[in-house]
PDB file of C-alpha atoms in Angstrom:
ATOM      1  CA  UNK O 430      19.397  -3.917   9.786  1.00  0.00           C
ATOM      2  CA  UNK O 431      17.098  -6.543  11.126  1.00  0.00           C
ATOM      3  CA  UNK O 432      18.267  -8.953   7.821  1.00  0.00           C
ATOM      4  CA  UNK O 433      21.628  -8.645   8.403  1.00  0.00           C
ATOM      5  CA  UNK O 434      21.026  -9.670  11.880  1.00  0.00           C
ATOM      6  CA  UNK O 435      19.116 -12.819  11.380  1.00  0.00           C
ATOM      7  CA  UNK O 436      22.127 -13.773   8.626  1.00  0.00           C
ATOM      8  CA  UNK O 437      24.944 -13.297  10.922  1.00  0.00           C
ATOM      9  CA  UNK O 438      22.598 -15.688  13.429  1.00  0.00           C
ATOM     10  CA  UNK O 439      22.416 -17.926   9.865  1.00  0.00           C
ATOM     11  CA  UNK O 440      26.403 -17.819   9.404  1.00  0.00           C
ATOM     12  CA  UNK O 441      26.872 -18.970  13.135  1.00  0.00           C
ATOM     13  CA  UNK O 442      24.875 -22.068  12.263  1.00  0.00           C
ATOM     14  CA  UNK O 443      26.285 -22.964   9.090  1.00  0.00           C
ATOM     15  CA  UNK O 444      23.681 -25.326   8.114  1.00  0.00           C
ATOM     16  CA  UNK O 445      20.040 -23.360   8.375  1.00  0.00           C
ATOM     17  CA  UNK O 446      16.798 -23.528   7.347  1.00  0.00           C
ATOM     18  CA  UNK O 447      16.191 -20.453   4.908  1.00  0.00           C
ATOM     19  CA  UNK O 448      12.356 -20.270   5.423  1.00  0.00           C
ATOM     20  CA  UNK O 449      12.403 -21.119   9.323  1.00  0.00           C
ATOM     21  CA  UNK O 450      15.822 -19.405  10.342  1.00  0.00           C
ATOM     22  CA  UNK O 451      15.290 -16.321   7.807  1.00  0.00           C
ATOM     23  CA  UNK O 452      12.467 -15.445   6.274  1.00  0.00           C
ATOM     24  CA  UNK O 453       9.593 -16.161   8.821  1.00  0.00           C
ATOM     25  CA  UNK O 454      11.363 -13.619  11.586  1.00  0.00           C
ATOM     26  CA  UNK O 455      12.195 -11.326   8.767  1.00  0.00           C
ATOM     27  CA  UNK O 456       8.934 -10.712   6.984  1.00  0.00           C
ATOM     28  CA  UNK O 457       7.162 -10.486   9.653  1.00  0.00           C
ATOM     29  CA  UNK O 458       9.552  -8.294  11.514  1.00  0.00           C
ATOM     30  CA  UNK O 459       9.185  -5.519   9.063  1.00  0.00           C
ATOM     31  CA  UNK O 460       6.075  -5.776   8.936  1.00  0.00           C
ATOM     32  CA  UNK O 461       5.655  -4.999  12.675  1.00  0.00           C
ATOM     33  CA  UNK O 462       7.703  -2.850  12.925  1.00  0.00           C
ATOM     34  CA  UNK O 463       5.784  -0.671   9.874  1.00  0.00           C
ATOM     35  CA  UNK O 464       2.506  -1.223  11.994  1.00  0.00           C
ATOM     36  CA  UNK O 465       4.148  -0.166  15.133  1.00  0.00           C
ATOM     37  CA  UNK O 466       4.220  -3.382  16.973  1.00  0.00           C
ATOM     38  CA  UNK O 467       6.228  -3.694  19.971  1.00  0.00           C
ATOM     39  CA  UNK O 468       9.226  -6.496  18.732  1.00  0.00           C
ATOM     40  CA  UNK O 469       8.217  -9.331  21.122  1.00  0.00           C
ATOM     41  CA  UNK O 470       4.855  -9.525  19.979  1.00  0.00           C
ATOM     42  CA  UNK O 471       6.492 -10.947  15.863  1.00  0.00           C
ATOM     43  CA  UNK O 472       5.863 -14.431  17.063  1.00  0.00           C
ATOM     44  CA  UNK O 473       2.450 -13.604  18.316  1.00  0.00           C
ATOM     45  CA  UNK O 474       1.408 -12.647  14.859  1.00  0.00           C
ATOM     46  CA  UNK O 475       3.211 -15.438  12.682  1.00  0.00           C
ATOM     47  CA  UNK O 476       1.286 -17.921  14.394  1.00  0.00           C
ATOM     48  CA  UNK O 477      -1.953 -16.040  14.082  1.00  0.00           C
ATOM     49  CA  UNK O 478      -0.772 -15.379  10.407  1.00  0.00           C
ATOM     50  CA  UNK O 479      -0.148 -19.160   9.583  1.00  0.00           C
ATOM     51  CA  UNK O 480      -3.362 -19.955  11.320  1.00  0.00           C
ATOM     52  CA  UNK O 481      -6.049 -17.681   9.077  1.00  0.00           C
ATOM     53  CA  UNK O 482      -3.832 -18.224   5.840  1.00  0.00           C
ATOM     54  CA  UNK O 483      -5.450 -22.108   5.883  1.00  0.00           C
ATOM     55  CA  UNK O 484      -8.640 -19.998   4.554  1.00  0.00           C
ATOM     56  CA  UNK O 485      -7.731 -19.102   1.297  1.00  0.00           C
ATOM     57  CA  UNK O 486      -6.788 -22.896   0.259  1.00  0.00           C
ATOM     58  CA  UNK O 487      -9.529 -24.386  -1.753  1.00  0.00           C
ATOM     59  CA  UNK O 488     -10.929 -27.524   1.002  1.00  0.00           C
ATOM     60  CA  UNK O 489     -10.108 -26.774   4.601  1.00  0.00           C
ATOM     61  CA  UNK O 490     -10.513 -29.428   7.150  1.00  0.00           C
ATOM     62  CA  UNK O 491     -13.309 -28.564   9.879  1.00  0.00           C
ATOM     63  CA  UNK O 492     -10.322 -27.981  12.583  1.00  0.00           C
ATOM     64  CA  UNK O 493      -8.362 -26.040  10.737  1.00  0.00           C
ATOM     65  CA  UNK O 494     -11.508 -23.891  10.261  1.00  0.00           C
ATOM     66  CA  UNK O 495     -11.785 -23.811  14.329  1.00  0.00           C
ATOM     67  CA  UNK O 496      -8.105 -22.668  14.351  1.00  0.00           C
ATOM     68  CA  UNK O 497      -8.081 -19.883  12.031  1.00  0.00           C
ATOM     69  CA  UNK O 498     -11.183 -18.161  13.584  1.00  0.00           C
ATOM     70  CA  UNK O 499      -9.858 -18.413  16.576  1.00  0.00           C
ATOM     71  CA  UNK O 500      -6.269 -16.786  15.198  1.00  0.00           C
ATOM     72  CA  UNK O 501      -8.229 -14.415  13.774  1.00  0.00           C
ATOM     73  CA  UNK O 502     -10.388 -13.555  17.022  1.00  0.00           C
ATOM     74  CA  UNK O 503      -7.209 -13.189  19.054  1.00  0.00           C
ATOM     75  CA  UNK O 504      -5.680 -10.796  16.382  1.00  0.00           C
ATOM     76  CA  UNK O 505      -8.609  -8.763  15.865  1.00  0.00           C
ATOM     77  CA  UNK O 506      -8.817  -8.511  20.349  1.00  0.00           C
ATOM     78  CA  UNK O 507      -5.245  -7.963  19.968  1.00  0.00           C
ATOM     79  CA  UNK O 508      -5.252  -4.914  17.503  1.00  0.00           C
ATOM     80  CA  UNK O 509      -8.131  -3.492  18.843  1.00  0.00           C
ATOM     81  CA  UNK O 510      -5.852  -2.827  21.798  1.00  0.00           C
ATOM     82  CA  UNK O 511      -2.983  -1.624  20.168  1.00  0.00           C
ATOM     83  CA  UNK O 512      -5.064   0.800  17.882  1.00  0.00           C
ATOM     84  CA  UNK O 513      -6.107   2.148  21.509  1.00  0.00           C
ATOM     85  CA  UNK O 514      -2.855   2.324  22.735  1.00  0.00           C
ATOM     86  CA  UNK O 515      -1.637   4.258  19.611  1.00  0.00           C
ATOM     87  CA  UNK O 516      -4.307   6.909  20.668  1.00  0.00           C
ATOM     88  CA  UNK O 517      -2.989   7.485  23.673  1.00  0.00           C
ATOM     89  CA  UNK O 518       0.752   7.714  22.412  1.00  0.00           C
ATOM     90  CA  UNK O 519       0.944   8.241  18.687  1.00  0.00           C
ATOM     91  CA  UNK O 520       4.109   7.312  17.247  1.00  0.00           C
ATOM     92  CA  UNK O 521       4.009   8.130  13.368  1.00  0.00           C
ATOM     93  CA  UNK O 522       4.062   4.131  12.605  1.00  0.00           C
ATOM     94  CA  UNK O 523       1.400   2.950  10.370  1.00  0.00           C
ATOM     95  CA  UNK O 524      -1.459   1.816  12.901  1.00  0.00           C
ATOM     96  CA  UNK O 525      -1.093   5.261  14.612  1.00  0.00           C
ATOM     97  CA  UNK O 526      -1.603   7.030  11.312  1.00  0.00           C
ATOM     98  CA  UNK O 527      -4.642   4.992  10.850  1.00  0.00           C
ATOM     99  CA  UNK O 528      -6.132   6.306  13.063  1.00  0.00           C
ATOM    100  CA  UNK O 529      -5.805   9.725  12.436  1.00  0.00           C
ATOM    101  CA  UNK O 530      -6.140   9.670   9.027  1.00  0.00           C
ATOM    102  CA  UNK O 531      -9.235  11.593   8.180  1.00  0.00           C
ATOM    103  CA  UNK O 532     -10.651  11.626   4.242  1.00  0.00           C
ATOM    104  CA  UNK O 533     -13.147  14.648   3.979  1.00  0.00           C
ATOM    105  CA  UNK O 534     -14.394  14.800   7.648  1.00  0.00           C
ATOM    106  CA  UNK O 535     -14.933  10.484   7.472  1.00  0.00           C
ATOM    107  CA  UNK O 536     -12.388   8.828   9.726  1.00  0.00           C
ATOM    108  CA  UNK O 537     -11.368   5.013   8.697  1.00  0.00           C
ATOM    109  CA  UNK O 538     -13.731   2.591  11.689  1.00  0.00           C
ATOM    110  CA  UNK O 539     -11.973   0.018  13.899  1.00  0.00           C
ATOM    111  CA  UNK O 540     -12.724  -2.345  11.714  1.00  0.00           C
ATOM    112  CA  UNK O 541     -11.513  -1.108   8.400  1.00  0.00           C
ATOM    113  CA  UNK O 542      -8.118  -0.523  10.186  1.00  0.00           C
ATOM    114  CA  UNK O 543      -7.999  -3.856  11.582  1.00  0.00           C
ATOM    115  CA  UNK O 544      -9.059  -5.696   8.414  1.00  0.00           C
ATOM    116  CA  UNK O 545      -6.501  -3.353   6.383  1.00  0.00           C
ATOM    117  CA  UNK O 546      -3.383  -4.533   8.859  1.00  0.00           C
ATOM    118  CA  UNK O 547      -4.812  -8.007   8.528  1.00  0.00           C
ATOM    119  CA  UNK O 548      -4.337  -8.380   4.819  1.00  0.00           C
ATOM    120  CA  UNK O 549      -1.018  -6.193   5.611  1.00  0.00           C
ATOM    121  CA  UNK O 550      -0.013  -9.161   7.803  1.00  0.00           C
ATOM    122  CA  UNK O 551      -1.015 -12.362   6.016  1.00  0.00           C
ATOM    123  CA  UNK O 552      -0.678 -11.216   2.069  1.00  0.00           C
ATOM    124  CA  UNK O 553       3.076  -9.493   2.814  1.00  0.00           C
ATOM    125  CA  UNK O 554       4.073 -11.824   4.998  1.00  0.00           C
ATOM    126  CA  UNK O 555       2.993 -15.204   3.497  1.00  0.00           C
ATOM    127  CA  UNK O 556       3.759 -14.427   0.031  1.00  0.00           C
ATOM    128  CA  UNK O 557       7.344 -12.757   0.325  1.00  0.00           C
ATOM    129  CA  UNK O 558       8.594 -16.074   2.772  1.00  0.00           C
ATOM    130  CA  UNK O 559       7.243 -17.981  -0.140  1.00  0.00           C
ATOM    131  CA  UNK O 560       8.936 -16.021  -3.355  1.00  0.00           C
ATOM    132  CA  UNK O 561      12.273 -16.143  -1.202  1.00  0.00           C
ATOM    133  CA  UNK O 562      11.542 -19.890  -0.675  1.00  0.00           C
ATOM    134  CA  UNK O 563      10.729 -21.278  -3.906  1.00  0.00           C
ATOM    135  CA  UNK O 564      12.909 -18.757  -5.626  1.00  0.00           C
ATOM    136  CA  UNK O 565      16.193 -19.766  -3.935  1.00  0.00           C
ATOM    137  CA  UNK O 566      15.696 -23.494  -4.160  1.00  0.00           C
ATOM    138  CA  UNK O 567      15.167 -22.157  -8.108  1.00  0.00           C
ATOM    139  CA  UNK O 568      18.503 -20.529  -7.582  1.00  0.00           C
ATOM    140  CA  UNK O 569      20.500 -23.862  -6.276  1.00  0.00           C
ATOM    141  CA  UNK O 570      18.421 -25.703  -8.941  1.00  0.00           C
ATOM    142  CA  UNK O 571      19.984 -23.433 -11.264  1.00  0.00           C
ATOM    143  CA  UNK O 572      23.641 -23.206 -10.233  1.00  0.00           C
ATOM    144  CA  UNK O 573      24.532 -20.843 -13.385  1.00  0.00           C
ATOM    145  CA  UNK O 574      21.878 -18.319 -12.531  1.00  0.00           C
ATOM    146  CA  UNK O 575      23.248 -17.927  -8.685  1.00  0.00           C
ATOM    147  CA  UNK O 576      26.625 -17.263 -10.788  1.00  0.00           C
ATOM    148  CA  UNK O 577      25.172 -14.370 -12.196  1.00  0.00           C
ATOM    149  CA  UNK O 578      23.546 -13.075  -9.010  1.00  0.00           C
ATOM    150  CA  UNK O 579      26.548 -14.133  -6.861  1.00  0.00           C
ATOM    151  CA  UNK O 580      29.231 -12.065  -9.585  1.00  0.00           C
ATOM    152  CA  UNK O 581      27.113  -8.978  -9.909  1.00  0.00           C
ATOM    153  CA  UNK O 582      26.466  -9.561 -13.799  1.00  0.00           C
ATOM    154  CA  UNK O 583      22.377  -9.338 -12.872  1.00  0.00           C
ATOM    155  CA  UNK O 584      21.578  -7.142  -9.709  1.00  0.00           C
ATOM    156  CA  UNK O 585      19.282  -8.419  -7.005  1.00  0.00           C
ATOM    157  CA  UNK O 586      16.226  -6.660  -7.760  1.00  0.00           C
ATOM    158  CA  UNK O 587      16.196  -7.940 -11.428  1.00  0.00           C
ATOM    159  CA  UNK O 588      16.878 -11.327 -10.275  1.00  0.00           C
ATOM    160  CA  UNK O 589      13.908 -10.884  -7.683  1.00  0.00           C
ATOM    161  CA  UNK O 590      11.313 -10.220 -10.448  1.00  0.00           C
ATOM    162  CA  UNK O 591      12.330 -13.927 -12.132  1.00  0.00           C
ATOM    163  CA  UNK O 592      11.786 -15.457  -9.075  1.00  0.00           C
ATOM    164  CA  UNK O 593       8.138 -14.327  -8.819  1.00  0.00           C
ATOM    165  CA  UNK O 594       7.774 -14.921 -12.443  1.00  0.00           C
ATOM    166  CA  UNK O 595       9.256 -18.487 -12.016  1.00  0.00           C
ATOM    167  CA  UNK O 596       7.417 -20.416  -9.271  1.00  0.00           C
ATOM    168  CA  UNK O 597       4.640 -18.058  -8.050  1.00  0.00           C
ATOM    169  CA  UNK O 598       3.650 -17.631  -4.846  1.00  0.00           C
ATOM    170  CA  UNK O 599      -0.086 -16.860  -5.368  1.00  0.00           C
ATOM    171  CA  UNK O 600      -1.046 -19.820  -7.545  1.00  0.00           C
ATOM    172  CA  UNK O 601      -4.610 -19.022  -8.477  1.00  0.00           C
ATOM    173  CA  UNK O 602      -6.567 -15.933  -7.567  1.00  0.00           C
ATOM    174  CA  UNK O 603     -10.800 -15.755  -8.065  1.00  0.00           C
ATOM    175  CA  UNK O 604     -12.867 -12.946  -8.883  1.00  0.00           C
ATOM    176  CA  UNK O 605     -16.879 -12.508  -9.488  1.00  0.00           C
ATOM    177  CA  UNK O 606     -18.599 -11.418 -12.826  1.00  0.00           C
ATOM    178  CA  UNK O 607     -19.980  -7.652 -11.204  1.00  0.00           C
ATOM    179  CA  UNK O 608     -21.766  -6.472 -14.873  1.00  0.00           C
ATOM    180  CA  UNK O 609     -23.499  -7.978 -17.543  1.00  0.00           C
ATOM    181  CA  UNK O 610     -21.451  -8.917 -20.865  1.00  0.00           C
ATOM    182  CA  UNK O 611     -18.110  -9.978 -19.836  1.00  0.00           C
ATOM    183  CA  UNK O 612     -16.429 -12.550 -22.250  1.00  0.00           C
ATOM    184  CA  UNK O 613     -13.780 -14.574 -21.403  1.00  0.00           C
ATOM    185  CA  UNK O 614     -11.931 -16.046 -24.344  1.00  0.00           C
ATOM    186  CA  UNK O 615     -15.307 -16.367 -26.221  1.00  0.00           C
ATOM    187  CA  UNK O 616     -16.872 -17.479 -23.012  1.00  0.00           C
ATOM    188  CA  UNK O 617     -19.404 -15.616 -21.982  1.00  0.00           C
ATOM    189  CA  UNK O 618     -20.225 -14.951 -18.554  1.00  0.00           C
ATOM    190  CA  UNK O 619     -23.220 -14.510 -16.049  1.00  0.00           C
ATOM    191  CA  UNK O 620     -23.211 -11.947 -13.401  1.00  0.00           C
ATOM    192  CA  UNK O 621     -22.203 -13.311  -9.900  1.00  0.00           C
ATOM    193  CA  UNK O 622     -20.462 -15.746 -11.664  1.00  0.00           C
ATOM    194  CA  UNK O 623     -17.056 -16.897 -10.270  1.00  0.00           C
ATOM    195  CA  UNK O 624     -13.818 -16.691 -12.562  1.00  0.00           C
ATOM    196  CA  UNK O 625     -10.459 -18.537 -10.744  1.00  0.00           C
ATOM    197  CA  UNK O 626      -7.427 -17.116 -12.402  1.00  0.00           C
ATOM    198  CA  UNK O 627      -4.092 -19.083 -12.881  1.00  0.00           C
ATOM    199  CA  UNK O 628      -1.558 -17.129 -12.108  1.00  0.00           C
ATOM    200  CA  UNK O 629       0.987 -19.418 -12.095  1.00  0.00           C
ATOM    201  CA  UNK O 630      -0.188 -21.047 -15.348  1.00  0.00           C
ATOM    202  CA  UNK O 631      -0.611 -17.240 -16.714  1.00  0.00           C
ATOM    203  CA  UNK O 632       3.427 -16.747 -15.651  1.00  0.00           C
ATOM    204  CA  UNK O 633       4.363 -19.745 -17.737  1.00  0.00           C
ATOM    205  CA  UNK O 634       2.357 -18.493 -21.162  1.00  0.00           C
ATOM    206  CA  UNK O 635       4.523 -19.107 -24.583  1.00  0.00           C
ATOM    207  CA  UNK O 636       2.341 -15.950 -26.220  1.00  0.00           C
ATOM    208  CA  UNK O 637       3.649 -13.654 -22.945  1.00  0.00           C
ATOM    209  CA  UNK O 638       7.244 -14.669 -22.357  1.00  0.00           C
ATOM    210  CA  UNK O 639       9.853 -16.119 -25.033  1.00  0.00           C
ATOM    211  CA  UNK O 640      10.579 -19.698 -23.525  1.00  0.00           C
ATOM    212  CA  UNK O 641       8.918 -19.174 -20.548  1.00  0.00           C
ATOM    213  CA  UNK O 642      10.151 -22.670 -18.714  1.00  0.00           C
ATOM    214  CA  UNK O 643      13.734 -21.223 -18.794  1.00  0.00           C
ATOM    215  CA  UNK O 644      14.396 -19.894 -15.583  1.00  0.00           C
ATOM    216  CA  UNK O 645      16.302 -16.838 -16.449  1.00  0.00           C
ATOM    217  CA  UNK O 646      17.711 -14.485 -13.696  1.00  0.00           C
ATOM    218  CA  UNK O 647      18.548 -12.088 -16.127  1.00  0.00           C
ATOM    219  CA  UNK O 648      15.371 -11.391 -17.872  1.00  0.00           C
ATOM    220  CA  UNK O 649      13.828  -8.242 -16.328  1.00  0.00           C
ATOM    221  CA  UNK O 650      10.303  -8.305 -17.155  1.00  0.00           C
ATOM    222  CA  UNK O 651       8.783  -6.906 -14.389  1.00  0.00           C
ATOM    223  CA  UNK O 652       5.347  -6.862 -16.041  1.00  0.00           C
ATOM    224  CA  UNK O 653       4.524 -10.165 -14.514  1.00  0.00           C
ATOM    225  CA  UNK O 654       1.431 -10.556 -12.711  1.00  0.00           C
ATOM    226  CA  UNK O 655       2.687 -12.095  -9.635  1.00  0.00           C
ATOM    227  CA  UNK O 656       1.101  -8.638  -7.901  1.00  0.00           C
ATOM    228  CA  UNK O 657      -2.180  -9.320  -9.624  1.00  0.00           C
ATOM    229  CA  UNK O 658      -3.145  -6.045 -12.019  1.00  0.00           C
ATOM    230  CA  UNK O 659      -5.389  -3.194 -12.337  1.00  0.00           C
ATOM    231  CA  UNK O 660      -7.069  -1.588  -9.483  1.00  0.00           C
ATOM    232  CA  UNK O 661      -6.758  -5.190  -7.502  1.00  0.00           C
ATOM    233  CA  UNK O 662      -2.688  -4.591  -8.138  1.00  0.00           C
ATOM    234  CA  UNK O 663      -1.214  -5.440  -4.681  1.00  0.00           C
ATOM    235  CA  UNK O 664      -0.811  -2.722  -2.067  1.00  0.00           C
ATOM    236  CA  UNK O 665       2.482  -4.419  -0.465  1.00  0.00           C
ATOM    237  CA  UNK O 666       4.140  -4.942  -3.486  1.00  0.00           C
ATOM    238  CA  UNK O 667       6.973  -2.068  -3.235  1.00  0.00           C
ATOM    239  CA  UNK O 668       7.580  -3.585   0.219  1.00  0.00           C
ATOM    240  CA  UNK O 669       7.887  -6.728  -0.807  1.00  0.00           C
ATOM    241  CA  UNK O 670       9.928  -6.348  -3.683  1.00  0.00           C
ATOM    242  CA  UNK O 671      12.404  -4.165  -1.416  1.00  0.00           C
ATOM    243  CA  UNK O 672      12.160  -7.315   1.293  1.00  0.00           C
ATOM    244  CA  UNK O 673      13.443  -9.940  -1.558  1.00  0.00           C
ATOM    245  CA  UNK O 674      16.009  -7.529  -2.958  1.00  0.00           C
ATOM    246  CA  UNK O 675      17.492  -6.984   0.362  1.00  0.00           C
ATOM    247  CA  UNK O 676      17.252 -10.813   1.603  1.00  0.00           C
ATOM    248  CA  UNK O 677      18.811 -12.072  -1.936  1.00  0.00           C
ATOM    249  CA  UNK O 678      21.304  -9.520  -1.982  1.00  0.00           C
ATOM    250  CA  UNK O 679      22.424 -10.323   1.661  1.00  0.00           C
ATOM    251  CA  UNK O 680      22.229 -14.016   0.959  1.00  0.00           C
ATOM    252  CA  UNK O 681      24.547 -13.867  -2.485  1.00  0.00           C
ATOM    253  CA  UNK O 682      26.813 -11.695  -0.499  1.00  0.00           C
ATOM    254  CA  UNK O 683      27.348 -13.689   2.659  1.00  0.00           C
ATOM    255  CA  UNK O 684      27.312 -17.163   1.333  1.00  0.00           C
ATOM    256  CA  UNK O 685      28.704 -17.993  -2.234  1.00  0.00           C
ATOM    257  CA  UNK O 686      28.720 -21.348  -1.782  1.00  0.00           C
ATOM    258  CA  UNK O 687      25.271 -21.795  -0.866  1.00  0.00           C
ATOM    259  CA  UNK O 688      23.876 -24.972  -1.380  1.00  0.00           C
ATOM    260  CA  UNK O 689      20.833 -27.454  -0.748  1.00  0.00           C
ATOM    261  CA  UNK O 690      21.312 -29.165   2.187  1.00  0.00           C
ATOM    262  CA  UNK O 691      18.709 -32.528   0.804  1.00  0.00           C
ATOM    263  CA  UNK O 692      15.244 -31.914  -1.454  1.00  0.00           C
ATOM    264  CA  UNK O 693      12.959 -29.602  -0.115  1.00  0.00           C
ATOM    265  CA  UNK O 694       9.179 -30.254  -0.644  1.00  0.00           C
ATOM    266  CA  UNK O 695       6.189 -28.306  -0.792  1.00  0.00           C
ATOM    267  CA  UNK O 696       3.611 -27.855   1.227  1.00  0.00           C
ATOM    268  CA  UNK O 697       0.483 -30.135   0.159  1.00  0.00           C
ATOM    269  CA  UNK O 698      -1.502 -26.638  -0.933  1.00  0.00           C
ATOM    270  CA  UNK O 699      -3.300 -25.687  -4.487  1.00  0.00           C
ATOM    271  CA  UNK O 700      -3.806 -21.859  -4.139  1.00  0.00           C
ATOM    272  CA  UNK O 701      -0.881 -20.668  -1.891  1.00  0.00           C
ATOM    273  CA  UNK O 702       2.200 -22.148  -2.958  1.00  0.00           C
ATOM    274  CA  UNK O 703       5.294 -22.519  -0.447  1.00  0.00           C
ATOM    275  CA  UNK O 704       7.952 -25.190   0.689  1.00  0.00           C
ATOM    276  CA  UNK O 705       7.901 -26.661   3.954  1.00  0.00           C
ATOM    277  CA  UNK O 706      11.535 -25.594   4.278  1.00  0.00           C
ATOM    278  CA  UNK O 707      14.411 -24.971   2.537  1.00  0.00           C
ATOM    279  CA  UNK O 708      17.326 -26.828   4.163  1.00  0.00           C
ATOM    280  CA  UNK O 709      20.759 -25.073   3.196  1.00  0.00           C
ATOM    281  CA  UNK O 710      24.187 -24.650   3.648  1.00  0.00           C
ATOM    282  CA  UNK O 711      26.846 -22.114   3.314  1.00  0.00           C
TER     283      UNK O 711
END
């Protein structure tokens, strides 16, 4: 498939950025391709995808504002045209289903279906480059763990839940206070008051997981809440899980020896939380 293409490109270089080279084109790749985009459009939609992202952070500089309305503008114009060109030619891929699907005589608007392949885009997209990210520089952090991975002793798609566990993607999450007598750990709360969750703080708690700094590949709990919980659980998270199994299970396979090529940083963000890259080499 697509992966194994864009690790064979990864082999040929030798020395690769894992974010950049890998899992940008990847995600994003499926993810087109489930919508029904045509394949030279990806790039199109990563940059409109980086570009709204900048939203969800907690201060966003006036430009950066500018930017992602505009992104978000251009991919609204753009899908728009696509959902007309899927009613023309239907093609069983997800946009096209869209719009037929029909619940009791109501048919989903334009807008619903645009807004639903928006969050499609920039929640499976953004978060999976960033578990694959922060979970393999984990990995090379961890040179035992990648043993286990590398030798089989712990699968791939146990391993995966540990890395969204570990160093979660999705850093803090906010909700609003919608009835009257909600308590919060003895605090109680107003409606249309705001609550900002820590997910990443929540992953790390002694009372939920037995020493929960240990990074443990191994450790299977797939109760997490990396994918949020309730009826708010995330819509993309059988995709994404599928995406990470299939990426780390290509990567242990191909390259052993896979190691960090200098200190990768992360990006200067509070809510979403990613690497600039992740310089490697097999």
């Amino acid at each position: 498939g697509f992966s194994g293409e864009l690790l064979d490109r990864c082999a040929d270089l030798g020395r690769f950025d894992l974010i950049r080279d890998y899992a940008q084109p990847y995600s994003v790749a499926v993810i087109c391709s489930m919508l029904g985009v045509p394949r030279e459009d990806t790039q199109l939609l990563l940059d409109w995808s980086h570009a709204i992202v900048k939203m969800y952070e907690l201060a966003t500089p006036e430009e950066q504002q500018v930017a992602a309305n505009r992104a978000a503008a251009e991919y609204i114009a753009y899908t728009k045209e696509l959902i007309a060109t899927k009613r023309r030619a239907p093609d069983d891929l997800l946009v096209s289903e869209l719009v037929r699907v029909e619940d009791e005589g109501d048919v989903l608007t334009e807008d619903e279906i645009v807004s639903t392949t928006m969050v499609l885009l920039e929640a499976g997209h953004e978060a999976t480059v960033n578990t694959l990210g922060n979970g393999v520089r984990a990995l090379m952090l961890h040179r035992g763990e990648w043993q286990r991975v590398v030798g089989g002793e712990v699968p791939a798609k146990v391993a995966v839940e540990e890395m969204l566990r570990w160093d979660a993607p999705l850093q803090l999450f906010e909700r609003w206070v919608l009835e009257p007598g909600v308590e919060i750990a003895g605090q109680p709360l107003e409606v249309g008051q705001e609550v900002a969750m820590l997910f990443g703080a929540a992953e790390r708690d002694p009372r939920r997981f037995d020493d929960p700094d240990r990074f443990d590949v191994g450790r299977g709990d797939s109760a997490h809440i990396a994918f949020g919980g309730g009826i708010h659980f995330c819509v993309g998270a059988p995709l994404a899980r599928q995406e990470l199994e299939v990426s780390l299970a290509g990567l242990a396979a191909r390259f052993p020896g896979l190691h960090l090529d200098g200190t990768p940083e992360y990006l200067p963000n509070f809510v979403i939380r990613g690497l600039d890259g992740l310089r490697v080499e097999a």
